[in-house]
mmCIF file of C-alpha atoms in Angstrom:
data_model
loop_
_atom_site.group_PDB
_atom_site.id
_atom_site.type_symbol
_atom_site.label_atom_id
_atom_site.label_comp_id
_atom_site.label_asym_id
_atom_site.label_seq_id
_atom_site.Cartn_x
_atom_site.Cartn_y
_atom_site.Cartn_z
ATOM 1 C CA MET A 25 22.756 65.901 -0.080
ATOM 2 C CA ARG A 26 21.597 68.819 -2.157
ATOM 3 C CA ASN A 27 17.992 69.880 -2.311
ATOM 4 C CA GLY A 28 16.489 71.388 -5.447
ATOM 5 C CA SER A 29 14.333 69.946 -8.177
ATOM 6 C CA TRP A 30 14.212 66.327 -9.232
ATOM 7 C CA ASP A 31 14.112 65.136 -12.822
ATOM 8 C CA LEU A 32 14.940 62.018 -14.832
ATOM 9 C CA PRO A 33 18.678 62.765 -15.241
ATOM 10 C CA ARG A 34 19.015 63.200 -11.486
ATOM 11 C CA LEU A 35 17.119 59.963 -10.822
ATOM 12 C CA LEU A 36 19.385 58.027 -13.194
ATOM 13 C CA ALA A 37 22.708 59.692 -12.392
ATOM 14 C CA PRO A 38 25.448 58.806 -13.074
ATOM 15 C CA PHE A 39 23.821 56.656 -15.771
ATOM 16 C CA ARG A 40 23.218 58.713 -18.915
ATOM 17 C CA THR A 41 19.591 59.409 -19.783
ATOM 18 C CA GLN A 42 20.078 58.720 -23.487
ATOM 19 C CA SER A 43 21.755 55.391 -22.689
ATOM 20 C CA PHE A 44 18.704 54.519 -20.621
ATOM 21 C CA TYR A 45 16.374 55.277 -23.540
ATOM 22 C CA ASP A 46 18.577 53.375 -25.988
ATOM 23 C CA GLY A 47 19.215 50.271 -23.932
ATOM 24 C CA HIS A 48 16.509 49.844 -21.287
ATOM 25 C CA TRP A 49 13.298 51.812 -21.911
ATOM 26 C CA GLU A 50 10.461 49.321 -22.526
ATOM 27 C CA THR A 51 12.948 46.460 -22.887
ATOM 28 C CA ASP A 52 15.068 45.593 -19.849
ATOM 29 C CA ALA A 53 15.667 46.312 -16.193
ATOM 30 C CA LEU A 54 18.283 48.804 -15.014
ATOM 31 C CA ARG A 55 19.863 49.104 -11.591
ATOM 32 C CA VAL A 56 21.682 52.267 -10.528
ATOM 33 C CA ALA A 57 23.749 51.726 -7.381
ATOM 34 C CA GLY A 58 26.694 53.142 -5.447
ATOM 35 C CA ARG A 59 25.108 56.438 -4.447
ATOM 36 C CA ASP A 60 24.936 58.039 -1.014
ATOM 37 C CA GLY A 61 22.385 56.480 1.327
ATOM 38 C CA ASN A 62 20.785 59.912 1.780
ATOM 39 C CA TYR A 63 20.402 60.481 -1.961
ATOM 40 C CA TYR A 64 16.599 60.719 -1.709
ATOM 41 C CA ALA A 65 16.500 62.541 1.624
ATOM 42 C CA SER A 66 14.801 65.603 0.139
ATOM 43 C CA LEU A 67 11.961 63.490 -1.274
ATOM 44 C CA PHE A 68 10.655 61.403 1.600
ATOM 45 C CA GLY A 69 12.039 59.445 4.529
ATOM 46 C CA MET A 70 11.105 56.978 7.251
ATOM 47 C CA SER A 71 10.620 59.833 9.721
ATOM 48 C CA ASP A 72 7.898 61.306 7.488
ATOM 49 C CA ILE A 73 5.560 58.290 7.693
ATOM 50 C CA GLU A 74 3.635 59.346 10.808
ATOM 51 C CA ALA A 75 3.123 62.903 9.558
ATOM 52 C CA LEU A 76 1.849 61.529 6.249
ATOM 53 C CA LEU A 77 -0.719 59.324 7.953
ATOM 54 C CA ALA A 78 -1.717 61.856 10.610
ATOM 55 C CA PHE A 79 -2.192 64.880 8.384
ATOM 56 C CA THR A 80 -3.683 63.217 5.309
ATOM 57 C CA ALA A 81 -6.067 60.998 7.328
ATOM 58 C CA GLY A 82 -4.383 57.938 5.842
ATOM 59 C CA GLY A 83 -5.982 58.471 2.457
ATOM 60 C CA ASN A 84 -5.304 55.640 -0.041
ATOM 61 C CA ALA A 85 -3.299 53.727 2.559
ATOM 62 C CA ARG A 86 -3.684 50.055 3.510
ATOM 63 C CA LEU A 87 -1.869 47.218 5.249
ATOM 64 C CA VAL A 88 -0.841 44.268 3.051
ATOM 65 C CA GLN A 89 0.903 40.941 3.499
ATOM 66 C CA TRP A 90 1.721 37.907 1.334
ATOM 67 C CA ARG A 91 1.126 34.904 3.543
ATOM 68 C CA ASP A 92 0.137 31.282 3.006
ATOM 69 C CA GLY A 93 -0.149 31.745 -0.739
ATOM 70 C CA ARG A 94 -2.460 34.745 -0.722
ATOM 71 C CA VAL A 95 -2.409 38.540 -0.368
ATOM 72 C CA ILE A 96 -4.036 39.724 2.846
ATOM 73 C CA SER A 97 -5.100 43.370 2.608
ATOM 74 C CA LYS A 98 -6.866 45.408 5.247
ATOM 75 C CA ALA A 99 -7.799 49.038 5.698
ATOM 76 C CA LEU A 100 -5.940 51.190 8.165
ATOM 77 C CA PRO A 101 -7.450 50.974 11.638
ATOM 78 C CA LEU A 102 -9.077 54.270 12.628
ATOM 79 C CA THR A 103 -9.914 55.980 15.893
ATOM 80 C CA GLY A 104 -13.393 57.133 16.792
ATOM 81 C CA ASP A 105 -12.510 60.476 15.203
ATOM 82 C CA GLY A 106 -11.810 58.798 11.871
ATOM 83 C CA VAL A 107 -8.026 59.315 11.926
ATOM 84 C CA PRO A 108 -5.446 56.512 11.655
ATOM 85 C CA ASN A 109 -4.909 54.639 14.899
ATOM 86 C CA MET A 110 -1.129 54.751 15.070
ATOM 87 C CA TYR A 111 -0.889 52.290 17.975
ATOM 88 C CA MET A 112 -2.692 49.594 16.011
ATOM 89 C CA ILE A 113 -0.639 50.374 12.907
ATOM 90 C CA TYR A 114 2.591 49.960 14.906
ATOM 91 C CA ARG A 115 1.318 46.560 16.063
ATOM 92 C CA SER A 116 0.301 45.410 12.575
ATOM 93 C CA TYR A 117 3.596 46.532 11.091
ATOM 94 C CA HIS A 118 6.131 45.464 13.647
ATOM 95 C CA GLY A 119 4.242 42.682 15.384
ATOM 96 C CA GLU A 120 2.312 40.995 12.559
ATOM 97 C CA GLY A 121 4.522 41.571 9.523
ATOM 98 C CA TYR A 122 2.181 43.810 7.518
ATOM 99 C CA SER A 123 3.576 46.275 4.985
ATOM 100 C CA LEU A 124 2.195 49.786 4.764
ATOM 101 C CA SER A 125 1.095 50.681 1.230
ATOM 102 C CA VAL A 126 0.173 54.249 0.282
ATOM 103 C CA ASP A 127 -1.186 54.831 -3.224
ATOM 104 C CA ARG A 128 -0.807 58.174 -5.003
ATOM 105 C CA LEU A 129 1.707 59.740 -2.663
ATOM 106 C CA ASP A 130 2.092 62.378 -5.400
ATOM 107 C CA LEU A 131 -1.316 63.733 -4.310
ATOM 108 C CA ARG A 132 -0.229 63.987 -0.673
ATOM 109 C CA TRP A 133 3.436 65.018 -0.510
ATOM 110 C CA LYS A 134 4.746 68.176 -2.150
ATOM 111 C CA GLN A 135 8.233 66.970 -3.064
ATOM 112 C CA VAL A 136 6.964 63.737 -4.606
ATOM 113 C CA SER A 137 4.278 65.653 -6.492
ATOM 114 C CA ALA A 138 6.927 67.967 -7.934
ATOM 115 C CA LEU A 139 8.986 64.990 -9.122
ATOM 116 C CA CYS A 140 6.004 63.362 -10.830
ATOM 117 C CA LYS A 141 4.923 66.571 -12.545
ATOM 118 C CA GLU A 142 8.466 67.198 -13.750
ATOM 119 C CA LEU A 143 8.620 63.700 -15.224
ATOM 120 C CA GLU A 144 5.226 64.231 -16.873
ATOM 121 C CA SER A 145 6.419 67.462 -18.457
ATOM 122 C CA LYS A 146 9.442 65.740 -19.994
ATOM 123 C CA LEU A 147 8.045 62.280 -20.824
ATOM 124 C CA HIS A 148 4.510 63.417 -21.791
ATOM 125 C CA TYR A 149 2.907 60.479 -19.971
ATOM 126 C CA PRO A 150 0.875 60.461 -16.734
ATOM 127 C CA VAL A 151 3.109 59.710 -13.738
ATOM 128 C CA ALA A 152 2.050 58.635 -10.232
ATOM 129 C CA ALA A 153 3.844 57.456 -7.096
ATOM 130 C CA ASN A 154 3.103 54.754 -4.519
ATOM 131 C CA LEU A 155 4.937 54.225 -1.223
ATOM 132 C CA TYR A 156 5.743 50.898 0.459
ATOM 133 C CA MET A 157 7.188 50.315 3.927
ATOM 134 C CA THR A 158 7.950 46.676 4.775
ATOM 135 C CA PRO A 159 9.193 45.272 8.117
ATOM 136 C CA PRO A 160 12.151 42.879 8.286
ATOM 137 C CA GLY A 161 11.620 39.374 6.907
ATOM 138 C CA ALA A 162 8.386 40.140 5.082
ATOM 139 C CA GLN A 163 6.844 40.209 1.617
ATOM 140 C CA ALA A 164 3.800 42.209 0.537
ATOM 141 C CA PHE A 165 3.003 40.741 -2.899
ATOM 142 C CA PRO A 166 3.701 37.519 -4.822
ATOM 143 C CA VAL A 167 5.543 37.403 -8.128
ATOM 144 C CA HIS A 168 3.699 39.530 -10.679
ATOM 145 C CA PHE A 169 4.283 42.076 -13.416
ATOM 146 C CA ASP A 170 3.112 45.674 -13.680
ATOM 147 C CA THR A 171 1.145 47.031 -16.610
ATOM 148 C CA HIS A 172 3.050 50.321 -16.398
ATOM 149 C CA ASP A 173 6.761 51.125 -16.324
ATOM 150 C CA VAL A 174 8.200 51.532 -12.834
ATOM 151 C CA PHE A 175 11.138 53.319 -11.247
ATOM 152 C CA VAL A 176 11.841 51.912 -7.780
ATOM 153 C CA LEU A 177 13.545 54.439 -5.488
ATOM 154 C CA GLN A 178 15.013 52.805 -2.383
ATOM 155 C CA LEU A 179 14.527 55.544 0.208
ATOM 156 C CA ALA A 180 15.699 53.694 3.327
ATOM 157 C CA GLY A 181 16.718 50.224 4.423
ATOM 158 C CA SER A 182 17.133 47.440 1.888
ATOM 159 C CA LYS A 183 15.075 44.957 -0.112
ATOM 160 C CA ARG A 184 15.879 41.896 -2.226
ATOM 161 C CA TRP A 185 14.324 41.861 -5.688
ATOM 162 C CA ARG A 186 13.974 38.788 -7.856
ATOM 163 C CA ILE A 187 13.435 39.432 -11.549
ATOM 164 C CA TYR A 188 12.104 36.782 -13.911
ATOM 165 C CA GLY A 189 11.058 36.734 -17.567
ATOM 166 C CA THR A 190 8.465 38.713 -19.510
ATOM 167 C CA PRO A 191 5.254 36.655 -19.658
ATOM 168 C CA VAL A 192 3.452 39.427 -21.566
ATOM 169 C CA VAL A 193 5.443 41.781 -23.788
ATOM 170 C CA LEU A 194 4.265 45.395 -23.284
ATOM 171 C CA PRO A 195 0.940 44.521 -21.608
ATOM 172 C CA LEU A 196 -2.123 46.724 -21.856
ATOM 173 C CA ALA A 197 -3.381 48.540 -18.783
ATOM 174 C CA ASP A 198 -6.171 45.989 -18.268
ATOM 175 C CA THR A 199 -4.007 42.889 -18.770
ATOM 176 C CA PRO A 200 -4.311 40.573 -15.718
ATOM 177 C CA SER A 201 -0.935 40.768 -13.973
ATOM 178 C CA ALA A 202 -1.179 37.933 -11.444
ATOM 179 C CA LEU A 203 0.954 34.901 -12.296
ATOM 180 C CA SER A 204 0.557 31.254 -11.408
ATOM 181 C CA PRO A 205 3.608 29.110 -10.568
ATOM 182 C CA GLY A 206 5.748 28.596 -13.637
ATOM 183 C CA GLU A 207 4.388 31.541 -15.635
ATOM 184 C CA ALA A 208 7.018 34.031 -14.480
ATOM 185 C CA GLY A 209 9.920 32.427 -16.342
ATOM 186 C CA GLU A 210 13.444 31.744 -15.171
ATOM 187 C CA PRO A 211 14.724 33.904 -12.283
ATOM 188 C CA ARG A 212 17.791 36.081 -12.664
ATOM 189 C CA ASP A 213 20.356 36.634 -9.935
ATOM 190 C CA PRO A 214 18.728 38.505 -7.017
ATOM 191 C CA ILE A 215 19.262 42.256 -6.693
ATOM 192 C CA ASP A 216 19.690 43.767 -3.232
ATOM 193 C CA LEU A 217 18.621 47.414 -3.320
ATOM 194 C CA VAL A 218 20.028 49.630 -0.574
ATOM 195 C CA ALA A 219 19.234 53.228 0.290
ATOM 196 C CA GLY A 220 20.074 55.543 -2.610
ATOM 197 C CA ASP A 221 19.660 52.856 -5.290
ATOM 198 C CA LEU A 222 17.234 52.882 -8.223
ATOM 199 C CA LEU A 223 15.705 50.007 -10.178
ATOM 200 C CA TYR A 224 13.840 50.447 -13.469
ATOM 201 C CA LEU A 225 11.356 47.720 -14.439
ATOM 202 C CA PRO A 226 9.659 47.864 -17.845
ATOM 203 C CA ARG A 227 5.998 46.869 -17.920
ATOM 204 C CA GLY A 228 5.505 43.147 -18.329
ATOM 205 C CA LEU A 229 8.730 42.092 -16.540
ATOM 206 C CA ALA A 230 7.860 39.657 -13.734
ATOM 207 C CA HIS A 231 9.293 40.374 -10.286
ATOM 208 C CA GLU A 232 8.863 40.020 -6.539
ATOM 209 C CA ALA A 233 10.548 41.648 -3.551
ATOM 210 C CA GLN A 234 11.103 40.823 0.114
ATOM 211 C CA THR A 235 13.019 42.220 3.050
ATOM 212 C CA LEU A 236 15.698 40.251 4.852
ATOM 213 C CA GLY A 237 17.336 41.489 8.063
ATOM 214 C CA GLU A 238 16.131 45.099 8.017
ATOM 215 C CA ALA A 239 13.070 47.138 7.113
ATOM 216 C CA SER A 240 12.601 48.810 3.749
ATOM 217 C CA LEU A 241 11.009 52.005 2.523
ATOM 218 C CA HIS A 242 10.721 52.463 -1.218
ATOM 219 C CA LEU A 243 8.851 54.671 -3.645
ATOM 220 C CA THR A 244 7.584 53.372 -6.968
ATOM 221 C CA ILE A 245 7.207 55.950 -9.719
ATOM 222 C CA GLY A 246 4.683 54.561 -12.202
ATOM 223 C CA VAL A 247 4.827 55.802 -15.805
ATOM 224 C CA HIS A 248 1.514 55.166 -17.578
ATOM 225 C CA VAL A 249 2.472 55.392 -21.230
ATOM 226 C CA PHE A 250 0.316 56.297 -24.196
ATOM 227 C CA ARG A 251 0.400 53.618 -26.893
ATOM 228 C CA TRP A 252 0.012 53.558 -30.664
ATOM 229 C CA ALA A 253 -3.211 51.687 -29.948
ATOM 230 C CA ASP A 254 -4.480 54.867 -28.266
ATOM 231 C CA VAL A 255 -3.698 56.886 -31.384
ATOM 232 C CA LEU A 256 -5.449 54.377 -33.638
ATOM 233 C CA SER A 257 -8.440 54.353 -31.297
ATOM 234 C CA GLU A 258 -8.748 58.139 -31.535
ATOM 235 C CA ALA A 259 -8.407 57.954 -35.320
ATOM 236 C CA LEU A 260 -11.160 55.346 -35.543
ATOM 237 C CA THR A 261 -13.432 57.400 -33.304
ATOM 238 C CA MET A 262 -13.001 60.424 -35.588
ATOM 239 C CA ALA A 263 -13.542 58.313 -38.714
ATOM 240 C CA THR A 264 -16.712 56.865 -37.204
ATOM 241 C CA ARG A 265 -18.087 60.337 -36.551
ATOM 242 C CA LYS A 266 -17.331 61.452 -40.106
ATOM 243 C CA ASP A 267 -18.370 58.427 -42.183
ATOM 244 C CA SER A 268 -21.697 56.647 -41.687
ATOM 245 C CA ARG A 269 -20.328 53.383 -43.093
ATOM 246 C CA PHE A 270 -18.560 52.775 -39.787
ATOM 247 C CA ARG A 271 -21.836 53.322 -37.974
ATOM 248 C CA GLN A 272 -23.863 50.767 -39.916
ATOM 249 C CA ALA A 273 -25.192 47.809 -37.921
ATOM 250 C CA LEU A 274 -24.066 44.266 -38.392
ATOM 251 C CA PRO A 275 -26.737 42.233 -40.224
ATOM 252 C CA PRO A 276 -29.576 40.840 -38.099
ATOM 253 C CA ARG A 277 -28.772 37.365 -36.751
ATOM 254 C CA PHE A 278 -25.111 37.837 -37.701
ATOM 255 C CA LEU A 279 -24.047 35.142 -35.237
ATOM 256 C CA ASP A 280 -25.866 32.544 -37.338
ATOM 257 C CA ARG A 281 -23.735 33.345 -40.370
ATOM 258 C CA ASP A 282 -20.238 32.167 -41.213
ATOM 259 C CA ALA A 283 -17.732 34.774 -39.994
ATOM 260 C CA LYS A 284 -15.957 34.460 -43.348
ATOM 261 C CA ASP A 285 -18.920 36.243 -44.947
ATOM 262 C CA PHE A 286 -17.781 39.482 -43.278
ATOM 263 C CA ARG A 287 -14.172 39.489 -44.452
ATOM 264 C CA GLU A 288 -14.762 41.571 -47.582
ATOM 265 C CA PRO A 289 -16.795 44.372 -45.941
ATOM 266 C CA PHE A 290 -14.282 44.339 -43.082
ATOM 267 C CA LYS A 291 -11.364 44.769 -45.483
ATOM 268 C CA ALA A 292 -13.269 47.513 -47.304
ATOM 269 C CA LEU A 293 -13.745 49.467 -44.068
ATOM 270 C CA LEU A 294 -10.070 49.017 -43.215
ATOM 271 C CA SER A 295 -9.179 50.538 -46.580
ATOM 272 C CA VAL A 296 -11.515 53.471 -45.974
ATOM 273 C CA PHE A 297 -10.019 53.932 -42.512
ATOM 274 C CA ALA A 298 -6.449 53.895 -43.853
ATOM 275 C CA ASP A 299 -7.329 56.646 -46.333
ATOM 276 C CA MET A 300 -9.084 58.948 -43.896
ATOM 277 C CA ALA A 301 -7.223 58.352 -40.613
ATOM 278 C CA ASP A 302 -5.784 61.648 -39.362
ATOM 279 C CA CYS A 303 -2.470 60.970 -37.614
ATOM 280 C CA GLU A 304 -1.743 64.544 -36.525
ATOM 281 C CA THR A 305 -5.142 65.140 -34.954
ATOM 282 C CA SER A 306 -5.152 61.704 -33.340
ATOM 283 C CA ILE A 307 -1.759 62.335 -31.718
ATOM 284 C CA TRP A 308 -3.016 65.682 -30.434
ATOM 285 C CA ARG A 309 -6.203 64.129 -29.015
ATOM 286 C CA VAL A 310 -4.096 61.602 -27.087
ATOM 287 C CA GLY A 311 -1.917 64.433 -25.807
ATOM 288 C CA GLN A 312 -5.003 66.276 -24.621
ATOM 289 C CA ARG A 313 -5.712 63.425 -22.210
ATOM 290 C CA LEU A 314 -2.564 64.462 -20.356
ATOM 291 C CA LEU A 315 -2.981 68.221 -20.635
ATOM 292 C CA THR A 316 -6.692 68.315 -19.803
ATOM 293 C CA ASN A 317 -6.303 66.587 -16.439
ATOM 294 C CA GLY A 318 -3.179 68.390 -15.211
ATOM 295 C CA GLN A 319 -2.812 70.854 -12.371
ATOM 296 C CA PRO A 320 0.080 73.164 -11.428
ATOM 297 C CA GLN A 321 2.533 72.449 -8.665
ATOM 298 C CA PRO A 322 1.753 74.269 -5.400
ATOM 299 C CA ASP A 323 4.353 77.039 -5.395
ATOM 300 C CA GLY A 324 2.786 80.034 -3.635
ATOM 301 C CA HIS A 325 1.190 81.428 -6.785
ATOM 302 C CA PHE A 326 -1.384 83.452 -4.857
ATOM 303 C CA THR A 327 1.506 85.607 -3.632
ATOM 304 C CA THR A 328 2.627 86.080 -7.240
ATOM 305 C CA LEU A 329 -0.853 87.251 -8.231
ATOM 306 C CA GLU A 330 -0.538 90.134 -5.775
ATOM 307 C CA GLN A 331 2.407 91.462 -7.831
ATOM 308 C CA LEU A 332 0.443 91.723 -11.088
ATOM 309 C CA PRO A 333 -0.316 95.476 -10.821
ATOM 310 C CA GLN A 334 3.464 96.151 -10.909
ATOM 311 C CA LEU A 335 4.182 93.995 -13.975
ATOM 312 C CA ASN A 336 5.971 96.000 -16.679
ATOM 313 C CA PRO A 337 8.078 95.455 -19.830
ATOM 314 C CA GLY A 338 11.232 95.066 -17.722
ATOM 315 C CA SER A 339 9.781 92.268 -15.610
ATOM 316 C CA LEU A 340 11.291 88.793 -15.815
ATOM 317 C CA VAL A 341 8.745 85.963 -16.012
ATOM 318 C CA ALA A 342 9.059 82.186 -16.365
ATOM 319 C CA GLN A 343 7.032 79.077 -16.911
ATOM 320 C CA ARG A 344 6.091 77.536 -13.596
ATOM 321 C CA ALA A 345 7.866 74.303 -12.686
ATOM 322 C CA GLY A 346 6.558 71.161 -14.333
ATOM 323 C CA MET A 347 4.731 72.963 -17.130
ATOM 324 C CA MET A 348 4.510 71.725 -20.708
ATOM 325 C CA CYS A 349 2.972 73.804 -23.485
ATOM 326 C CA LYS A 350 1.410 73.160 -26.859
ATOM 327 C CA VAL A 351 0.375 75.948 -29.253
ATOM 328 C CA THR A 352 -2.415 75.363 -31.767
ATOM 329 C CA SER A 353 -4.099 77.569 -34.355
ATOM 330 C CA SER A 354 -7.412 77.158 -36.103
ATOM 331 C CA GLY A 355 -10.159 79.277 -37.600
ATOM 332 C CA GLY A 356 -8.455 82.632 -37.134
ATOM 333 C CA SER A 357 -7.459 82.027 -33.505
ATOM 334 C CA ALA A 358 -4.426 80.742 -31.647
ATOM 335 C CA ALA A 359 -4.237 78.996 -28.279
ATOM 336 C CA ILE A 360 -1.640 77.850 -25.783
ATOM 337 C CA HIS A 361 -2.486 74.630 -23.911
ATOM 338 C CA TYR A 362 -0.843 73.620 -20.638
ATOM 339 C CA PRO A 363 -1.800 71.266 -17.795
ATOM 340 C CA GLY A 364 -5.438 71.832 -16.912
ATOM 341 C CA ASN A 365 -5.940 75.061 -18.851
ATOM 342 C CA VAL A 366 -5.935 76.789 -22.240
ATOM 343 C CA VAL A 367 -5.700 80.476 -23.177
ATOM 344 C CA SER A 368 -6.683 81.620 -26.654
ATOM 345 C CA GLY A 369 -6.756 84.798 -28.701
ATOM 346 C CA PRO A 370 -6.616 86.053 -32.295
ATOM 347 C CA ALA A 371 -4.212 84.445 -34.752
ATOM 348 C CA ALA A 372 -1.958 87.529 -34.583
ATOM 349 C CA ILE A 373 -0.638 86.504 -31.166
ATOM 350 C CA GLU A 374 0.481 83.041 -32.325
ATOM 351 C CA PRO A 375 4.195 84.042 -32.619
ATOM 352 C CA ALA A 376 4.085 85.358 -29.053
ATOM 353 C CA LEU A 377 2.451 82.171 -27.780
ATOM 354 C CA ARG A 378 5.061 80.017 -29.527
ATOM 355 C CA PHE A 379 7.840 82.131 -28.017
ATOM 356 C CA ILE A 380 6.340 81.611 -24.559
ATOM 357 C CA ALA A 381 5.981 77.862 -25.102
ATOM 358 C CA GLU A 382 9.603 77.530 -26.243
ATOM 359 C CA THR A 383 11.251 79.934 -23.774
ATOM 360 C CA PRO A 384 11.287 78.850 -20.117
ATOM 361 C CA LYS A 385 12.289 82.328 -18.843
ATOM 362 C CA PHE A 386 12.170 85.732 -20.526
ATOM 363 C CA ALA A 387 11.748 89.475 -20.031
ATOM 364 C CA VAL A 388 8.305 90.712 -20.987
ATOM 365 C CA ARG A 389 9.814 93.211 -23.443
ATOM 366 C CA ASP A 390 11.460 90.294 -25.329
ATOM 367 C CA LEU A 391 8.150 88.922 -26.531
ATOM 368 C CA PRO A 392 7.904 89.097 -30.362
ATOM 369 C CA ASP A 393 7.144 92.481 -31.862
ATOM 370 C CA CYS A 394 3.844 91.279 -33.241
ATOM 371 C CA LEU A 395 2.721 92.918 -29.983
ATOM 372 C CA ALA A 396 3.296 96.458 -28.781
ATOM 373 C CA ASP A 397 4.912 96.851 -25.354
ATOM 374 C CA THR A 398 1.558 97.479 -23.700
ATOM 375 C CA ASP A 399 0.137 94.369 -25.381
ATOM 376 C CA LYS A 400 3.133 92.335 -24.225
ATOM 377 C CA VAL A 401 2.407 93.284 -20.622
ATOM 378 C CA VAL A 402 -1.273 92.412 -21.020
ATOM 379 C CA LEU A 403 -0.506 88.979 -22.472
ATOM 380 C CA ALA A 404 2.136 88.203 -19.830
ATOM 381 C CA ALA A 405 -0.227 89.334 -17.083
ATOM 382 C CA ARG A 406 -2.999 87.158 -18.462
ATOM 383 C CA LEU A 407 -0.760 84.103 -18.442
ATOM 384 C CA VAL A 408 0.375 84.839 -14.888
ATOM 385 C CA ARG A 409 -3.268 85.205 -13.869
ATOM 386 C CA GLU A 410 -4.162 81.964 -15.674
ATOM 387 C CA GLY A 411 -1.374 80.075 -13.933
ATOM 388 C CA LEU A 412 1.130 79.337 -16.725
ATOM 389 C CA LEU A 413 3.753 81.961 -15.850
ATOM 390 C CA THR A 414 5.245 83.161 -12.595
ATOM 391 C CA ILE A 415 7.019 86.456 -11.893
ATOM 392 C CA VAL A 416 10.722 85.974 -11.239
ATOM 393 C CA ARG A 417 11.567 89.656 -10.862
ATOM 394 C CA LEU A 418 9.408 92.734 -11.355
ATOM 395 C CA GLY A 419 12.194 94.907 -12.736
ATOM 396 C CA ALA A 420 12.006 98.622 -13.446
ATOM 397 C CA ALA A 421 9.143 100.131 -15.400
ATOM 398 C CA GLU A 422 9.985 101.981 -18.590
ATOM 399 C CA ALA A 423 9.142 105.257 -16.913
ATOM 400 C CA ALA A 424 9.274 105.871 -13.179
ATOM 401 C CA ASN A 425 5.946 105.337 -11.401
ATOM 402 C CA GLU A 426 4.261 104.860 -14.765
ATOM 403 C CA ARG A 427 1.699 102.088 -14.826
ATOM 404 C CA VAL A 428 1.230 100.518 -18.223
ATOM 405 C CA THR A 429 -2.342 100.955 -19.392
ATOM 406 C CA PRO A 430 -3.297 98.497 -22.122
ATOM 407 C CA SER A 431 -5.218 99.655 -25.129
ATOM 408 C CA ARG A 432 -8.739 98.411 -25.757
ATOM 409 C CA ARG A 433 -7.411 96.397 -28.722
ATOM 410 C CA SER A 434 -4.655 94.744 -26.640
ATOM 411 C CA ARG A 435 -7.139 93.771 -23.932
ATOM 412 C CA GLN A 436 -9.305 92.108 -26.567
ATOM 413 C CA ALA A 437 -6.297 90.356 -28.106
ATOM 414 C CA ALA A 438 -4.722 88.978 -24.949
ATOM 415 C CA ASN A 439 -7.685 88.424 -22.650
ATOM 416 C CA ARG A 440 -9.773 86.114 -24.791
ATOM 417 C CA ALA A 441 -10.039 82.584 -23.416
#
């Protein structure tokens, strides 16, 4: 099994990514089977469980079980030192039939974090990962649906999945997802996932899973989409700030009046909203929710920072893994946005910023000629320092032992934030 980076095409292989978008995304389940049982070995495995619990103090972990018509959930037992009591966890898991559930594994395991950030950079939605380990002959949750799209990665063992209908088409994040008997719809033929398999479940599709003769370890990659409702909400918020008519109060004692009395003013406000709603800005404001909260992958960047004094026009730099960039311009300035940060400068550097956003790897000298060579080095250095770029290779300076000294103007242009 090869190591290396994970992305959506690798998760779906040999199924084509475009075929997935065309035939399954948001609409129907997809199973990918027939791969090597060690397909996910570089992500996480059964032998990693104890290290995860021991060295992350069991954060966001719990023991769960579906029994006698209800979910029983309990916190991990701890020792007097506040660390997980592995002996009691063994007993709960193997002796009492509890599953181990670990939320947000992407915050605790480097390889899983890298996968989630890569998916975020390509899908432009927040992505998180939960881990589930279930003993033989057990079930952790009853039939339900998720309010986010899910990729199930069967890491080890096997699990039987039963898929039903879609009680709620494309549910909202706060839609209650528990189902009473009869609400799930007609069951399909069961799906037995084995190690190396993948199952995609669109949000709203009812399902349940249980182990049979062997244990199971699976990872769920949750994709928390942005919706058109989010865009409209941002547009309405902006319209409300701009136009006082949206901020007027309902009439006193409005509940005593016939609701029909409000139809005309309601329609009038809808017409005003349709005329002034700003689609482009609303889309960007939704995108900022993703970019504002991001953080880079841990990749040894402090070591890269030590190389900055040797950066020169011949150096090769690249966007760090999992990055996504958006360039904006306004009021005589330009800015490049990326997860958790933004760097801005005068409008003259906009072509250089767009080149950087669109070019995953480049030599510093290849930046657009809107910048002199010294200015190119200053801008590249700033973006290394600010965490967007990494240094792939220092390369040879233009003149031996000559350190590039930026002009006062270039420092002002590239170092504004």
